[in-house]
N, CA and C atoms as an extended XYZ file, in Angstrom:
183
Properties=species:S:1:pos:R:3:atomname:S:1:resname:S:1:resid:I:1 pbc="F F F"
N         0.792       -1.192        0.000 N   UNK     1
C         0.000        0.000        0.000 CA  UNK     1
C         0.836        1.258        0.000 C   UNK     1
N         1.711        1.391        0.983 N   UNK     2
C         2.496        2.616        1.105 CA  UNK     2
C         3.465        2.769       -0.063 C   UNK     2
N         4.053        1.676       -0.496 N   UNK     3
C         4.988        1.736       -1.622 CA  UNK     3
C         4.269        2.153       -2.899 C   UNK     3
N         3.109        1.577       -3.142 N   UNK     4
C         2.334        1.931       -4.338 CA  UNK     4
C         1.928        3.398       -4.298 C   UNK     4
N         1.512        3.878       -3.129 N   UNK     5
C         1.133        5.286       -2.984 CA  UNK     5
C         2.315        6.202       -3.261 C   UNK     5
N         3.477        5.815       -2.779 N   UNK     6
C         4.683        6.613       -3.003 CA  UNK     6
C         5.032        6.672       -4.480 C   UNK     6
N         4.914        5.570       -5.172 N   UNK     7
C         5.218        5.524       -6.604 CA  UNK     7
C         4.258        6.420       -7.379 C   UNK     7
N         2.963        6.307       -7.105 N   UNK     8
C         1.972        7.130       -7.805 CA  UNK     8
C         2.199        8.608       -7.504 C   UNK     8
N         2.453        8.946       -6.251 N   UNK     9
C         2.726       10.337       -5.874 CA  UNK     9
C         3.939       10.868       -6.632 C   UNK     9
N         4.975       10.071       -6.720 N   UNK    10
C         6.188       10.472       -7.434 CA  UNK    10
C         5.909       10.714       -8.916 C   UNK    10
N         5.127        9.836       -9.527 N   UNK    11
C         4.773       10.000      -10.945 CA  UNK    11
C         3.980       11.288      -11.144 C   UNK    11
N         3.015       11.538      -10.262 N   UNK    12
C         2.196       12.748      -10.373 CA  UNK    12
C         3.048       13.996      -10.199 C   UNK    12
N         3.917       14.012       -9.212 N   UNK    13
C         4.768       15.184       -8.984 CA  UNK    13
C         5.713       15.424      -10.164 C   UNK    13
N         6.251       14.363      -10.725 N   UNK    14
C         7.136       14.504      -11.881 CA  UNK    14
C         6.366       15.031      -13.083 C   UNK    14
N         5.139       14.596      -13.254 N   UNK    15
C         4.294       15.113      -14.338 CA  UNK    15
C         4.066       16.612      -14.154 C   UNK    15
N         3.737       17.022      -12.939 N   UNK    16
C         3.508       18.440      -12.655 CA  UNK    16
C         4.770       19.252      -12.932 C   UNK    16
N         5.911       18.763      -12.500 N   UNK    17
C         7.177       19.467      -12.721 CA  UNK    17
C         7.511       19.592      -14.205 C   UNK    17
N         6.978       18.692      -15.014 N   UNK    18
C         7.202       18.730      -16.461 CA  UNK    18
C         6.030       19.376      -17.202 C   UNK    18
N         5.232       20.146      -16.448 N   UNK    19
C         4.124       20.929      -16.997 CA  UNK    19
C         3.090       20.070      -17.721 C   UNK    19
N         2.752       18.943      -17.088 N   UNK    20
C         1.724       18.053      -17.619 CA  UNK    20
C         0.518       18.058      -16.685 C   UNK    20
N        -0.642       17.776      -17.254 N   UNK    21
C        -1.867       17.592      -16.471 CA  UNK    21
C        -1.830       16.161      -15.945 C   UNK    21
N        -1.696       15.973      -14.631 N   UNK    22
C        -1.516       14.624      -14.087 CA  UNK    22
C        -2.588       13.623      -14.507 C   UNK    22
N        -3.849       14.001      -14.460 N   UNK    23
C        -4.916       13.055      -14.802 CA  UNK    23
C        -4.833       12.642      -16.268 C   UNK    23
N        -4.636       13.594      -17.160 N   UNK    24
C        -4.525       13.286      -18.590 CA  UNK    24
C        -3.285       12.440      -18.859 C   UNK    24
N        -2.183       12.800      -18.206 N   UNK    25
C        -0.928       12.072      -18.398 CA  UNK    25
C        -1.061       10.613      -17.938 C   UNK    25
N        -1.636       10.400      -16.751 N   UNK    26
C        -1.789        9.033      -16.248 CA  UNK    26
C        -2.688        8.203      -17.154 C   UNK    26
N        -3.781        8.782      -17.624 N   UNK    27
C        -4.663        8.057      -18.541 CA  UNK    27
C        -3.899        7.674      -19.803 C   UNK    27
N        -3.137        8.618      -20.348 N   UNK    28
C        -2.341        8.351      -21.549 CA  UNK    28
C        -1.353        7.209      -21.292 C   UNK    28
N        -0.637        7.284      -20.187 N   UNK    29
C         0.358        6.253      -19.864 CA  UNK    29
C        -0.305        4.883      -19.718 C   UNK    29
N        -1.394        4.802      -18.963 N   UNK    30
C        -2.068        3.516      -18.766 CA  UNK    30
C        -2.607        2.961      -20.079 C   UNK    30
N        -3.155        3.837      -20.915 N   UNK    31
C        -3.653        3.395      -22.228 CA  UNK    31
C        -2.514        2.863      -23.097 C   UNK    31
N        -1.387        3.555      -23.090 N   UNK    32
C        -0.259        3.169      -23.931 CA  UNK    32
C         0.421        1.895      -23.437 C   UNK    32
N         0.497        1.726      -22.129 N   UNK    33
C         1.102        0.510      -21.566 CA  UNK    33
C         0.318       -0.726      -22.012 C   UNK    33
N        -0.997       -0.601      -22.074 N   UNK    34
C        -1.842       -1.733      -22.471 CA  UNK    34
C        -1.568       -2.199      -23.892 C   UNK    34
N        -1.121       -1.286      -24.758 N   UNK    35
C        -0.856       -1.680      -26.147 CA  UNK    35
C         0.630       -1.925      -26.406 C   UNK    35
N         1.435       -1.901      -25.332 N   UNK    36
C         2.830       -2.273      -25.459 CA  UNK    36
C         3.778       -1.176      -25.901 C   UNK    36
N         3.401        0.079      -25.697 N   UNK    37
C         4.271        1.197      -26.060 CA  UNK    37
C         5.552        1.157      -25.233 C   UNK    37
N         6.673        1.473      -25.870 N   UNK    38
C         7.971        1.524      -25.200 CA  UNK    38
C         7.928        2.548      -24.064 C   UNK    38
N         8.363        2.159      -22.885 N   UNK    39
C         8.291        3.015      -21.700 CA  UNK    39
C         9.055        4.324      -21.864 C   UNK    39
N        10.143        4.339      -22.615 N   UNK    40
C        10.928        5.571      -22.756 CA  UNK    40
C        10.133        6.678      -23.443 C   UNK    40
N         9.165        6.302      -24.260 N   UNK    41
C         8.312        7.282      -24.941 CA  UNK    41
C         7.311        7.888      -23.957 C   UNK    41
N         7.037        7.189      -22.876 N   UNK    42
C         6.017        7.611      -21.925 CA  UNK    42
C         6.548        8.476      -20.792 C   UNK    42
N         7.854        8.659      -20.724 N   UNK    43
C         8.425        9.475      -19.659 CA  UNK    43
C         7.905       10.907      -19.763 C   UNK    43
N         7.688       11.582      -18.626 N   UNK    44
C         7.061       12.905      -18.650 CA  UNK    44
C         7.825       13.955      -19.458 C   UNK    44
N         9.109       13.776      -19.644 N   UNK    45
C         9.905       14.751      -20.393 CA  UNK    45
C        10.061       14.374      -21.869 C   UNK    45
N         9.402       13.302      -22.275 N   UNK    46
C         9.469       12.872      -23.673 CA  UNK    46
C         8.815       13.905      -24.581 C   UNK    46
N         9.416       14.125      -25.737 N   UNK    47
C         8.827       15.061      -26.702 CA  UNK    47
C         7.662       14.421      -27.454 C   UNK    47
N         7.345       13.174      -27.135 N   UNK    48
C         6.241       12.477      -27.801 CA  UNK    48
C         4.949       12.453      -26.974 C   UNK    48
N         4.954       13.142      -25.845 N   UNK    49
C         3.737       13.238      -25.034 CA  UNK    49
C         2.738       14.121      -25.783 C   UNK    49
N         1.485       13.689      -25.920 N   UNK    50
C         0.507       14.471      -26.686 CA  UNK    50
C         0.164       15.812      -26.026 C   UNK    50
N        -0.246       16.753      -26.849 N   UNK    51
C        -0.610       18.089      -26.373 CA  UNK    51
C        -1.725       18.037      -25.335 C   UNK    51
N        -2.613       17.077      -25.442 N   UNK    52
C        -3.737       16.973      -24.500 CA  UNK    52
C        -3.267       16.737      -23.060 C   UNK    52
N        -2.035       16.295      -22.899 N   UNK    53
C        -1.480       16.065      -21.565 CA  UNK    53
C        -0.734       17.284      -21.027 C   UNK    53
N        -0.446       18.227      -21.883 N   UNK    54
C         0.375       19.376      -21.499 CA  UNK    54
C        -0.482       20.523      -20.974 C   UNK    54
N         0.069       21.227      -19.983 N   UNK    55
C        -0.588       22.414      -19.450 CA  UNK    55
C        -0.356       23.542      -20.437 C   UNK    55
N        -1.427       24.197      -20.823 N   UNK    56
C        -1.295       25.346      -21.716 CA  UNK    56
C        -0.645       26.477      -20.941 C   UNK    56
N         0.147       27.277      -21.607 N   UNK    57
C         0.872       28.368      -20.951 CA  UNK    57
C        -0.065       29.277      -20.166 C   UNK    57
N        -1.271       29.534      -20.659 N   UNK    58
C        -2.222       30.410      -19.970 CA  UNK    58
C        -2.779       29.773      -18.694 C   UNK    58
N        -2.630       28.454      -18.532 N   UNK    59
C        -3.132       27.750      -17.351 CA  UNK    59
C        -2.092       27.670      -16.242 C   UNK    59
N        -0.853       28.041      -16.546 N   UNK    60
C         0.202       27.943      -15.544 CA  UNK    60
C         0.030       29.034      -14.500 C   UNK    60
N         0.503       28.755      -13.297 N   UNK    61
C         0.417       29.723      -12.192 CA  UNK    61
C         1.355       30.883      -12.428 C   UNK    61
């Protein structure tokens, strides 16, 4: 339980630090994992992350 929570929290924080919408990013990652996408493409800093996962500049704090 605690380990899984820590992993998910870390993924969410890394997504936020890379200016991604955590919910959209996680859905994208889970969808892509199911079809066998290479994990390196799914990293939050990958240039292949879709625009729908990215925070628009006007939405940033």
